[in-house]
mmCIF file of N, CA and C in Angstrom:
data_model
loop_
_atom_site.group_PDB
_atom_site.id
_atom_site.type_symbol
_atom_site.label_atom_id
_atom_site.label_comp_id
_atom_site.label_asym_id
_atom_site.label_seq_id
_atom_site.Cartn_x
_atom_site.Cartn_y
_atom_site.Cartn_z
ATOM 1 N N MET T 1 13.789 27.493 30.116
ATOM 2 C CA MET T 1 14.243 26.141 30.089
ATOM 3 C C MET T 1 13.309 25.222 29.309
ATOM 4 N N ALA T 2 12.032 25.549 29.278
ATOM 5 C CA ALA T 2 11.064 24.720 28.557
ATOM 6 C C ALA T 2 11.328 24.751 27.061
ATOM 7 N N GLU T 3 11.794 25.885 26.533
ATOM 8 C CA GLU T 3 12.059 25.975 25.106
ATOM 9 C C GLU T 3 13.218 25.056 24.707
ATOM 10 N N GLY T 4 14.173 24.863 25.569
ATOM 11 C CA GLY T 4 15.292 23.969 25.284
ATOM 12 C C GLY T 4 14.846 22.528 25.131
ATOM 13 N N THR T 5 13.912 22.087 25.978
ATOM 14 C CA THR T 5 13.429 20.707 25.878
ATOM 15 C C THR T 5 12.587 20.518 24.626
ATOM 16 N N HIS T 6 11.857 21.573 24.193
ATOM 17 C CA HIS T 6 11.084 21.466 22.948
ATOM 18 C C HIS T 6 12.024 21.330 21.758
ATOM 19 N N GLY T 7 13.146 22.044 21.793
ATOM 20 C CA GLY T 7 14.123 21.953 20.714
ATOM 21 C C GLY T 7 14.735 20.565 20.611
ATOM 22 N N ILE T 8 15.025 19.965 21.753
ATOM 23 C CA ILE T 8 15.582 18.609 21.770
ATOM 24 C C ILE T 8 14.542 17.609 21.271
ATOM 25 N N ALA T 9 13.311 17.764 21.721
ATOM 26 C CA ALA T 9 12.247 16.859 21.289
ATOM 27 C C ALA T 9 12.027 16.957 19.777
ATOM 28 N N LEU T 10 12.081 18.155 19.239
ATOM 29 C CA LEU T 10 11.916 18.337 17.803
ATOM 30 C C LEU T 10 13.062 17.680 17.037
ATOM 31 N N LYS T 11 14.278 17.831 17.533
ATOM 32 C CA LYS T 11 15.431 17.206 16.878
ATOM 33 C C LYS T 11 15.331 15.690 16.912
ATOM 34 N N VAL T 12 14.894 15.126 18.035
ATOM 35 C CA VAL T 12 14.727 13.676 18.141
ATOM 36 C C VAL T 12 13.627 13.207 17.185
ATOM 37 N N LEU T 13 12.535 13.960 17.119
ATOM 38 C CA LEU T 13 11.447 13.619 16.207
ATOM 39 C C LEU T 13 11.923 13.646 14.754
ATOM 40 N N LEU T 14 12.666 14.671 14.371
ATOM 41 C CA LEU T 14 13.193 14.766 13.009
ATOM 42 C C LEU T 14 14.183 13.645 12.714
ATOM 43 N N LEU T 15 15.001 13.278 13.691
ATOM 44 C CA LEU T 15 15.934 12.172 13.519
ATOM 45 C C LEU T 15 15.190 10.864 13.288
ATOM 46 N N LEU T 16 14.175 10.597 14.106
ATOM 47 C CA LEU T 16 13.395 9.372 13.948
ATOM 48 C C LEU T 16 12.672 9.340 12.608
ATOM 49 N N PHE T 17 12.138 10.474 12.189
ATOM 50 C CA PHE T 17 11.461 10.556 10.900
ATOM 51 C C PHE T 17 12.452 10.296 9.762
ATOM 52 N N GLY T 18 13.641 10.840 9.871
ATOM 53 C CA GLY T 18 14.675 10.605 8.854
ATOM 54 C C GLY T 18 15.080 9.144 8.791
ATOM 55 N N LEU T 19 15.221 8.505 9.947
ATOM 56 C CA LEU T 19 15.553 7.078 9.971
ATOM 57 C C LEU T 19 14.433 6.241 9.360
ATOM 58 N N TRP T 20 13.185 6.610 9.655
ATOM 59 C CA TRP T 20 12.045 5.898 9.070
ATOM 60 C C TRP T 20 12.036 6.050 7.556
ATOM 61 N N LEU T 21 12.293 7.264 7.058
ATOM 62 C CA LEU T 21 12.336 7.486 5.610
ATOM 63 C C LEU T 21 13.441 6.656 4.956
ATOM 64 N N ALA T 22 14.596 6.595 5.584
ATOM 65 C CA ALA T 22 15.699 5.803 5.049
ATOM 66 C C ALA T 22 15.337 4.313 5.020
ATOM 67 N N ALA T 23 14.715 3.837 6.071
ATOM 68 C CA ALA T 23 14.307 2.426 6.115
ATOM 69 C C ALA T 23 13.281 2.123 5.027
ATOM 70 N N MET T 24 12.334 3.021 4.814
ATOM 71 C CA MET T 24 11.327 2.819 3.766
ATOM 72 C C MET T 24 11.947 2.887 2.377
ATOM 73 N N ALA T 25 12.935 3.760 2.197
ATOM 74 C CA ALA T 25 13.607 3.878 0.898
ATOM 75 C C ALA T 25 14.356 2.594 0.551
ATOM 76 N N ILE T 26 14.779 1.846 1.561
ATOM 77 C CA ILE T 26 15.471 0.576 1.327
ATOM 78 C C ILE T 26 14.470 -0.583 1.235
ATOM 79 N N ALA T 27 13.485 -0.604 2.118
ATOM 80 C CA ALA T 27 12.581 -1.748 2.227
ATOM 81 C C ALA T 27 11.561 -1.830 1.090
ATOM 82 N N LEU T 28 10.961 -0.716 0.705
ATOM 83 C CA LEU T 28 9.891 -0.784 -0.290
ATOM 84 C C LEU T 28 10.362 -1.254 -1.664
ATOM 85 N N PRO T 29 11.457 -0.742 -2.206
ATOM 86 C CA PRO T 29 11.884 -1.272 -3.510
ATOM 87 C C PRO T 29 12.234 -2.761 -3.473
ATOM 88 N N SER T 30 12.759 -3.226 -2.362
ATOM 89 C CA SER T 30 13.100 -4.645 -2.283
ATOM 90 C C SER T 30 11.855 -5.518 -2.107
ATOM 91 N N ALA T 31 10.748 -4.937 -1.670
ATOM 92 C CA ALA T 31 9.507 -5.691 -1.505
ATOM 93 C C ALA T 31 8.657 -5.701 -2.768
ATOM 94 N N ALA T 32 9.002 -4.893 -3.761
ATOM 95 C CA ALA T 32 8.219 -4.819 -4.996
ATOM 96 C C ALA T 32 8.332 -6.133 -5.767
ATOM 97 N N LEU T 33 7.251 -6.471 -6.460
ATOM 98 C CA LEU T 33 7.209 -7.699 -7.254
ATOM 99 C C LEU T 33 7.918 -7.521 -8.590
ATOM 100 N N ASP T 34 8.363 -8.631 -9.153
ATOM 101 C CA ASP T 34 9.006 -8.655 -10.461
ATOM 102 C C ASP T 34 7.952 -8.445 -11.555
ATOM 103 N N ASP T 35 8.348 -7.888 -12.694
ATOM 104 C CA ASP T 35 7.417 -7.577 -13.774
ATOM 105 C C ASP T 35 6.719 -8.802 -14.350
ATOM 106 N N THR T 36 7.249 -9.980 -14.159
ATOM 107 C CA THR T 36 6.654 -11.186 -14.722
ATOM 108 C C THR T 36 5.583 -11.801 -13.831
ATOM 109 N N GLU T 37 5.406 -11.283 -12.622
ATOM 110 C CA GLU T 37 4.464 -11.854 -11.655
ATOM 111 C C GLU T 37 3.013 -11.601 -12.066
ATOM 112 N N SER T 38 2.116 -12.422 -11.526
ATOM 113 C CA SER T 38 0.674 -12.242 -11.716
ATOM 114 C C SER T 38 -0.029 -12.707 -10.446
ATOM 115 N N GLY T 39 -1.349 -12.654 -10.433
ATOM 116 C CA GLY T 39 -2.124 -13.053 -9.268
ATOM 117 C C GLY T 39 -2.692 -11.843 -8.546
ATOM 118 N N LEU T 40 -2.958 -11.987 -7.255
ATOM 119 C CA LEU T 40 -3.485 -10.901 -6.435
ATOM 120 C C LEU T 40 -2.327 -10.000 -6.016
ATOM 121 N N VAL T 41 -2.448 -8.702 -6.307
ATOM 122 C CA VAL T 41 -1.365 -7.755 -6.033
ATOM 123 C C VAL T 41 -1.916 -6.478 -5.400
ATOM 124 N N LEU T 42 -1.033 -5.755 -4.747
ATOM 125 C CA LEU T 42 -1.326 -4.437 -4.186
ATOM 126 C C LEU T 42 -0.588 -3.420 -5.050
ATOM 127 N N VAL T 43 -1.341 -2.521 -5.685
ATOM 128 C CA VAL T 43 -0.773 -1.583 -6.650
ATOM 129 C C VAL T 43 -0.775 -0.182 -6.067
ATOM 130 N N ALA T 44 0.366 0.503 -6.154
ATOM 131 C CA ALA T 44 0.490 1.895 -5.702
ATOM 132 C C ALA T 44 0.545 2.794 -6.934
ATOM 133 N N PHE T 45 -0.349 3.794 -6.958
ATOM 134 C CA PHE T 45 -0.420 4.743 -8.064
ATOM 135 C C PHE T 45 0.052 6.115 -7.617
ATOM 136 N N PRO T 46 0.359 7.012 -8.570
ATOM 137 C CA PRO T 46 0.751 8.384 -8.205
ATOM 138 C C PRO T 46 -0.326 9.033 -7.342
ATOM 139 N N THR T 47 0.124 9.903 -6.440
ATOM 140 C CA THR T 47 -0.808 10.469 -5.461
ATOM 141 C C THR T 47 -1.362 11.831 -5.827
ATOM 142 N N MET T 48 -0.735 12.543 -6.723
ATOM 143 C CA MET T 48 -1.163 13.913 -6.994
ATOM 144 C C MET T 48 -1.911 14.017 -8.316
ATOM 145 N N GLY T 49 -3.080 14.638 -8.271
ATOM 146 C CA GLY T 49 -3.812 14.981 -9.472
ATOM 147 C C GLY T 49 -4.447 13.820 -10.211
ATOM 148 N N VAL T 50 -4.480 12.643 -9.622
ATOM 149 C CA VAL T 50 -5.076 11.495 -10.292
ATOM 150 C C VAL T 50 -6.162 10.942 -9.383
ATOM 151 N N GLY T 51 -7.361 10.806 -9.931
ATOM 152 C CA GLY T 51 -8.477 10.337 -9.129
ATOM 153 C C GLY T 51 -8.601 8.826 -9.112
ATOM 154 N N GLU T 52 -9.525 8.365 -8.294
ATOM 155 C CA GLU T 52 -9.769 6.935 -8.142
ATOM 156 C C GLU T 52 -10.231 6.316 -9.464
ATOM 157 N N ASP T 53 -11.052 7.052 -10.223
ATOM 158 C CA ASP T 53 -11.548 6.527 -11.497
ATOM 159 C C ASP T 53 -10.415 6.296 -12.482
ATOM 160 N N ARG T 54 -9.467 7.212 -12.530
ATOM 161 C CA ARG T 54 -8.331 7.084 -13.452
ATOM 162 C C ARG T 54 -7.496 5.856 -13.108
ATOM 163 N N ASN T 55 -7.279 5.621 -11.829
ATOM 164 C CA ASN T 55 -6.490 4.456 -11.421
ATOM 165 C C ASN T 55 -7.262 3.158 -11.667
ATOM 166 N N LEU T 56 -8.568 3.197 -11.542
ATOM 167 C CA LEU T 56 -9.396 2.038 -11.879
ATOM 168 C C LEU T 56 -9.230 1.693 -13.359
ATOM 169 N N LEU T 57 -9.213 2.716 -14.199
ATOM 170 C CA LEU T 57 -9.008 2.496 -15.634
ATOM 171 C C LEU T 57 -7.612 1.944 -15.918
ATOM 172 N N ARG T 58 -6.625 2.345 -15.121
ATOM 173 C CA ARG T 58 -5.266 1.815 -15.298
ATOM 174 C C ARG T 58 -5.216 0.324 -14.984
ATOM 175 N N VAL T 59 -5.934 -0.108 -13.951
ATOM 176 C CA VAL T 59 -5.991 -1.537 -13.626
ATOM 177 C C VAL T 59 -6.663 -2.290 -14.765
ATOM 178 N N ALA T 60 -7.752 -1.735 -15.283
ATOM 179 C CA ALA T 60 -8.456 -2.377 -16.394
ATOM 180 C C ALA T 60 -7.590 -2.414 -17.653
ATOM 181 N N ALA T 61 -6.810 -1.361 -17.902
ATOM 182 C CA ALA T 61 -5.933 -1.324 -19.077
ATOM 183 C C ALA T 61 -4.863 -2.409 -19.008
ATOM 184 N N ALA T 62 -4.479 -2.792 -17.807
ATOM 185 C CA ALA T 62 -3.496 -3.853 -17.636
ATOM 186 C C ALA T 62 -4.158 -5.232 -17.653
ATOM 187 N N GLU T 63 -5.443 -5.253 -17.992
ATOM 188 C CA GLU T 63 -6.239 -6.477 -18.061
ATOM 189 C C GLU T 63 -6.343 -7.174 -16.713
ATOM 190 N N GLY T 64 -6.488 -6.348 -15.666
ATOM 191 C CA GLY T 64 -6.669 -6.867 -14.320
ATOM 192 C C GLY T 64 -8.076 -6.633 -13.833
ATOM 193 N N ARG T 65 -8.435 -7.342 -12.799
ATOM 194 C CA ARG T 65 -9.742 -7.178 -12.168
ATOM 195 C C ARG T 65 -9.553 -6.422 -10.859
ATOM 196 N N PRO T 66 -10.108 -5.208 -10.754
ATOM 197 C CA PRO T 66 -9.982 -4.466 -9.490
ATOM 198 C C PRO T 66 -10.793 -5.148 -8.394
ATOM 199 N N ILE T 67 -10.172 -5.310 -7.250
ATOM 200 C CA ILE T 67 -10.837 -5.959 -6.115
ATOM 201 C C ILE T 67 -11.333 -4.917 -5.113
ATOM 202 N N ARG T 68 -10.425 -4.027 -4.696
ATOM 203 C CA ARG T 68 -10.793 -3.034 -3.680
ATOM 204 C C ARG T 68 -9.861 -1.835 -3.759
ATOM 205 N N SER T 69 -10.465 -0.671 -3.574
ATOM 206 C CA SER T 69 -9.716 0.581 -3.545
ATOM 207 C C SER T 69 -9.326 0.887 -2.104
ATOM 208 N N LEU T 70 -8.095 1.363 -1.913
ATOM 209 C CA LEU T 70 -7.609 1.741 -0.589
ATOM 210 C C LEU T 70 -7.012 3.141 -0.662
ATOM 211 N N LEU T 71 -7.085 3.874 0.429
ATOM 212 C CA LEU T 71 -6.502 5.213 0.532
ATOM 213 C C LEU T 71 -6.977 6.135 -0.585
ATOM 214 N N GLY T 72 -8.267 6.156 -0.809
ATOM 215 C CA GLY T 72 -8.840 7.062 -1.797
ATOM 216 C C GLY T 72 -8.450 6.738 -3.221
ATOM 217 N N GLY T 73 -8.196 5.487 -3.524
ATOM 218 C CA GLY T 73 -7.862 5.073 -4.875
ATOM 219 C C GLY T 73 -6.391 5.142 -5.210
ATOM 220 N N ARG T 74 -5.556 5.498 -4.247
ATOM 221 C CA ARG T 74 -4.110 5.541 -4.495
ATOM 222 C C ARG T 74 -3.487 4.155 -4.445
ATOM 223 N N LEU T 75 -4.125 3.260 -3.705
ATOM 224 C CA LEU T 75 -3.736 1.852 -3.667
ATOM 225 C C LEU T 75 -4.922 1.022 -4.142
ATOM 226 N N TRP T 76 -4.638 -0.035 -4.876
ATOM 227 C CA TRP T 76 -5.684 -0.945 -5.332
ATOM 228 C C TRP T 76 -5.239 -2.377 -5.109
ATOM 229 N N LEU T 77 -6.153 -3.200 -4.653
ATOM 230 C CA LEU T 77 -5.969 -4.638 -4.701
ATOM 231 C C LEU T 77 -6.535 -5.058 -6.050
ATOM 232 N N ALA T 78 -5.724 -5.727 -6.857
ATOM 233 C CA ALA T 78 -6.141 -6.139 -8.189
ATOM 234 C C ALA T 78 -5.678 -7.559 -8.433
ATOM 235 N N GLN T 79 -6.324 -8.210 -9.400
ATOM 236 C CA GLN T 79 -5.983 -9.593 -9.671
ATOM 237 C C GLN T 79 -6.026 -9.876 -11.158
ATOM 238 N N SER T 80 -5.094 -10.690 -11.609
ATOM 239 C CA SER T 80 -5.073 -11.199 -12.976
ATOM 240 C C SER T 80 -4.155 -12.409 -13.014
ATOM 241 N N ASP T 81 -4.547 -13.389 -13.796
ATOM 242 C CA ASP T 81 -3.709 -14.570 -13.963
ATOM 243 C C ASP T 81 -2.859 -14.483 -15.224
ATOM 244 N N GLU T 82 -2.942 -13.369 -15.936
ATOM 245 C CA GLU T 82 -2.138 -13.177 -17.141
ATOM 246 C C GLU T 82 -0.665 -13.032 -16.765
ATOM 247 N N PRO T 83 0.233 -13.754 -17.432
ATOM 248 C CA PRO T 83 1.660 -13.577 -17.144
ATOM 249 C C PRO T 83 2.095 -12.149 -17.475
ATOM 250 N N GLY T 84 2.928 -11.575 -16.644
ATOM 251 C CA GLY T 84 3.398 -10.212 -16.865
ATOM 252 C C GLY T 84 2.426 -9.146 -16.407
ATOM 253 N N PHE T 85 1.503 -9.505 -15.530
ATOM 254 C CA PHE T 85 0.502 -8.547 -15.049
ATOM 255 C C PHE T 85 1.156 -7.365 -14.343
ATOM 256 N N VAL T 86 2.178 -7.622 -13.547
ATOM 257 C CA VAL T 86 2.857 -6.541 -12.821
ATOM 258 C C VAL T 86 3.503 -5.573 -13.810
ATOM 259 N N GLY T 87 4.146 -6.101 -14.837
ATOM 260 C CA GLY T 87 4.749 -5.243 -15.861
ATOM 261 C C GLY T 87 3.708 -4.419 -16.589
ATOM 262 N N ALA T 88 2.537 -5.005 -16.848
ATOM 263 C CA ALA T 88 1.461 -4.274 -17.516
ATOM 264 C C ALA T 88 0.931 -3.150 -16.627
ATOM 265 N N LEU T 89 0.863 -3.395 -15.319
ATOM 266 C CA LEU T 89 0.417 -2.347 -14.392
ATOM 267 C C LEU T 89 1.407 -1.182 -14.371
ATOM 268 N N LYS T 90 2.700 -1.505 -14.361
ATOM 269 C CA LYS T 90 3.715 -0.449 -14.371
ATOM 270 C C LYS T 90 3.670 0.330 -15.677
ATOM 271 N N ALA T 91 3.428 -0.364 -16.796
ATOM 272 C CA ALA T 91 3.314 0.319 -18.090
ATOM 273 C C ALA T 91 2.077 1.205 -18.132
ATOM 274 N N ALA T 92 1.040 0.840 -17.361
ATOM 275 C CA ALA T 92 -0.186 1.639 -17.310
ATOM 276 C C ALA T 92 -0.074 2.818 -16.347
ATOM 277 N N GLY T 93 1.040 2.929 -15.614
ATOM 278 C CA GLY T 93 1.246 4.083 -14.752
ATOM 279 C C GLY T 93 1.391 3.814 -13.272
ATOM 280 N N ALA T 94 1.455 2.536 -12.868
ATOM 281 C CA ALA T 94 1.636 2.225 -11.443
ATOM 282 C C ALA T 94 3.057 2.568 -11.018
ATOM 283 N N TRP T 95 3.194 3.100 -9.811
ATOM 284 C CA TRP T 95 4.526 3.382 -9.270
ATOM 285 C C TRP T 95 5.221 2.105 -8.856
ATOM 286 N N ALA T 96 4.497 1.252 -8.144
ATOM 287 C CA ALA T 96 5.072 0.003 -7.647
ATOM 288 C C ALA T 96 3.953 -0.996 -7.427
ATOM 289 N N VAL T 97 4.316 -2.270 -7.426
ATOM 290 C CA VAL T 97 3.350 -3.346 -7.204
ATOM 291 C C VAL T 97 3.943 -4.287 -6.165
ATOM 292 N N PHE T 98 3.143 -4.572 -5.140
ATOM 293 C CA PHE T 98 3.600 -5.384 -4.015
ATOM 294 C C PHE T 98 2.688 -6.587 -3.819
ATOM 295 N N SER T 99 3.169 -7.551 -3.072
ATOM 296 C CA SER T 99 2.338 -8.672 -2.659
ATOM 297 C C SER T 99 1.395 -8.191 -1.555
ATOM 298 N N PRO T 100 0.121 -8.567 -1.606
ATOM 299 C CA PRO T 100 -0.787 -8.150 -0.525
ATOM 300 C C PRO T 100 -0.443 -8.792 0.808
ATOM 301 N N ASP T 101 0.435 -9.786 0.805
ATOM 302 C CA ASP T 101 0.856 -10.411 2.063
ATOM 303 C C ASP T 101 1.590 -9.439 2.961
ATOM 304 N N MET T 102 2.119 -8.351 2.397
ATOM 305 C CA MET T 102 2.818 -7.383 3.239
ATOM 306 C C MET T 102 1.858 -6.692 4.209
ATOM 307 N N LEU T 103 0.553 -6.751 3.931
ATOM 308 C CA LEU T 103 -0.433 -6.155 4.840
ATOM 309 C C LEU T 103 -0.684 -7.022 6.063
ATOM 310 N N THR T 104 -0.337 -8.292 5.998
ATOM 311 C CA THR T 104 -0.589 -9.176 7.138
ATOM 312 C C THR T 104 0.323 -8.874 8.315
ATOM 313 N N ALA T 105 1.370 -8.107 8.091
ATOM 314 C CA ALA T 105 2.269 -7.748 9.186
ATOM 315 C C ALA T 105 1.658 -6.673 10.080
ATOM 316 N N LEU T 106 0.587 -6.044 9.618
ATOM 317 C CA LEU T 106 -0.049 -5.007 10.430
ATOM 318 C C LEU T 106 -0.747 -5.642 11.624
ATOM 319 N N PRO T 107 -0.706 -4.993 12.763
ATOM 320 C CA PRO T 107 -1.368 -5.559 13.935
ATOM 321 C C PRO T 107 -2.884 -5.550 13.774
ATOM 322 N N GLN T 108 -3.535 -6.471 14.442
ATOM 323 C CA GLN T 108 -4.989 -6.510 14.413
ATOM 324 C C GLN T 108 -5.544 -5.218 15.009
ATOM 325 N N GLY T 109 -6.529 -4.664 14.354
ATOM 326 C CA GLY T 109 -7.162 -3.459 14.868
ATOM 327 C C GLY T 109 -6.583 -2.173 14.337
ATOM 328 N N ALA T 110 -5.515 -2.230 13.550
ATOM 329 C CA ALA T 110 -4.957 -1.008 12.974
ATOM 330 C C ALA T 110 -5.939 -0.454 11.950
ATOM 331 N N CYS T 111 -5.914 0.832 11.743
ATOM 332 C CA CYS T 111 -6.849 1.465 10.822
ATOM 333 C C CYS T 111 -6.727 0.883 9.422
ATOM 334 N N PHE T 112 -5.501 0.666 8.948
ATOM 335 C CA PHE T 112 -5.302 0.153 7.602
ATOM 336 C C PHE T 112 -5.777 -1.290 7.511
ATOM 337 N N ASP T 113 -5.556 -2.079 8.558
ATOM 338 C CA ASP T 113 -5.974 -3.473 8.573
ATOM 339 C C ASP T 113 -7.488 -3.564 8.468
ATOM 340 N N ILE T 114 -8.190 -2.693 9.131
ATOM 341 C CA ILE T 114 -9.645 -2.698 9.085
ATOM 342 C C ILE T 114 -10.120 -2.398 7.676
ATOM 343 N N SER T 115 -9.423 -1.515 6.953
ATOM 344 C CA SER T 115 -9.876 -1.120 5.631
ATOM 345 C C SER T 115 -9.698 -2.210 4.585
ATOM 346 N N VAL T 116 -8.906 -3.249 4.845
ATOM 347 C CA VAL T 116 -8.712 -4.307 3.870
ATOM 348 C C VAL T 116 -9.400 -5.608 4.268
ATOM 349 N N ARG T 117 -10.140 -5.595 5.345
ATOM 350 C CA ARG T 117 -10.885 -6.793 5.740
ATOM 351 C C ARG T 117 -12.079 -6.966 4.815
ATOM 352 N N PRO T 118 -12.431 -8.205 4.502
ATOM 353 C CA PRO T 118 -13.601 -8.421 3.648
ATOM 354 C C PRO T 118 -14.877 -7.999 4.366
ATOM 355 N N PRO T 119 -15.871 -7.534 3.606
ATOM 356 C CA PRO T 119 -17.116 -7.132 4.244
ATOM 357 C C PRO T 119 -17.819 -8.337 4.853
ATOM 358 N N GLY T 120 -18.626 -8.070 5.835
ATOM 359 C CA GLY T 120 -19.383 -9.143 6.475
ATOM 360 C C GLY T 120 -19.465 -8.905 7.966
ATOM 361 N N PRO T 121 -20.093 -9.841 8.652
ATOM 362 C CA PRO T 121 -20.241 -9.696 10.097
ATOM 363 C C PRO T 121 -18.881 -9.785 10.780
ATOM 364 N N PRO T 122 -18.758 -9.186 11.951
ATOM 365 C CA PRO T 122 -17.480 -9.250 12.677
ATOM 366 C C PRO T 122 -17.130 -10.701 13.008
ATOM 367 N N ARG T 123 -15.836 -10.982 12.935
ATOM 368 C CA ARG T 123 -15.346 -12.305 13.270
ATOM 369 C C ARG T 123 -14.515 -12.189 14.541
ATOM 370 N N PRO T 124 -14.543 -13.183 15.396
ATOM 371 C CA PRO T 124 -13.738 -13.102 16.618
ATOM 372 C C PRO T 124 -12.251 -13.174 16.256
ATOM 373 N N ASN T 125 -11.451 -12.510 17.058
ATOM 374 C CA ASN T 125 -9.996 -12.559 16.870
ATOM 375 C C ASN T 125 -9.498 -13.960 17.226
ATOM 376 N N PRO T 126 -8.486 -14.427 16.507
ATOM 377 C CA PRO T 126 -7.946 -15.756 16.856
ATOM 378 C C PRO T 126 -7.271 -15.705 18.224
ATOM 379 N N PRO T 127 -7.225 -16.832 18.909
ATOM 380 C CA PRO T 127 -6.570 -16.848 20.229
ATOM 381 C C PRO T 127 -5.085 -16.562 20.103
ATOM 382 N N ILE T 128 -4.542 -15.979 21.132
ATOM 383 C CA ILE T 128 -3.126 -15.623 21.136
ATOM 384 C C ILE T 128 -2.276 -16.820 21.450
#
């Protein structure tokens, strides 16, 4: 009887994973910035066979200033005031470019949130 419950749990897990993938397939393209945008952006680069140094060079090729590397160089916070910066990043090999404001939706204390906090002494959490 225990094997039957494991099978159901696996099916539920696969269903939830499939729903999450579908939601991401819809949400991420709609959250991407237009090619004419500039300013502070979050850039996603290809994940296989490309190192952090190569992606740093891609940001520089788009005439941007790299701010911080995330997830082993697969994501970069970059900035440029040049018009069309997002289009230049995509031409340099970026998969997608997003507003860094999308990171503010992460709860305080999440692993990813900690990795994008500015360096310095700990700051108290704001009151609820």
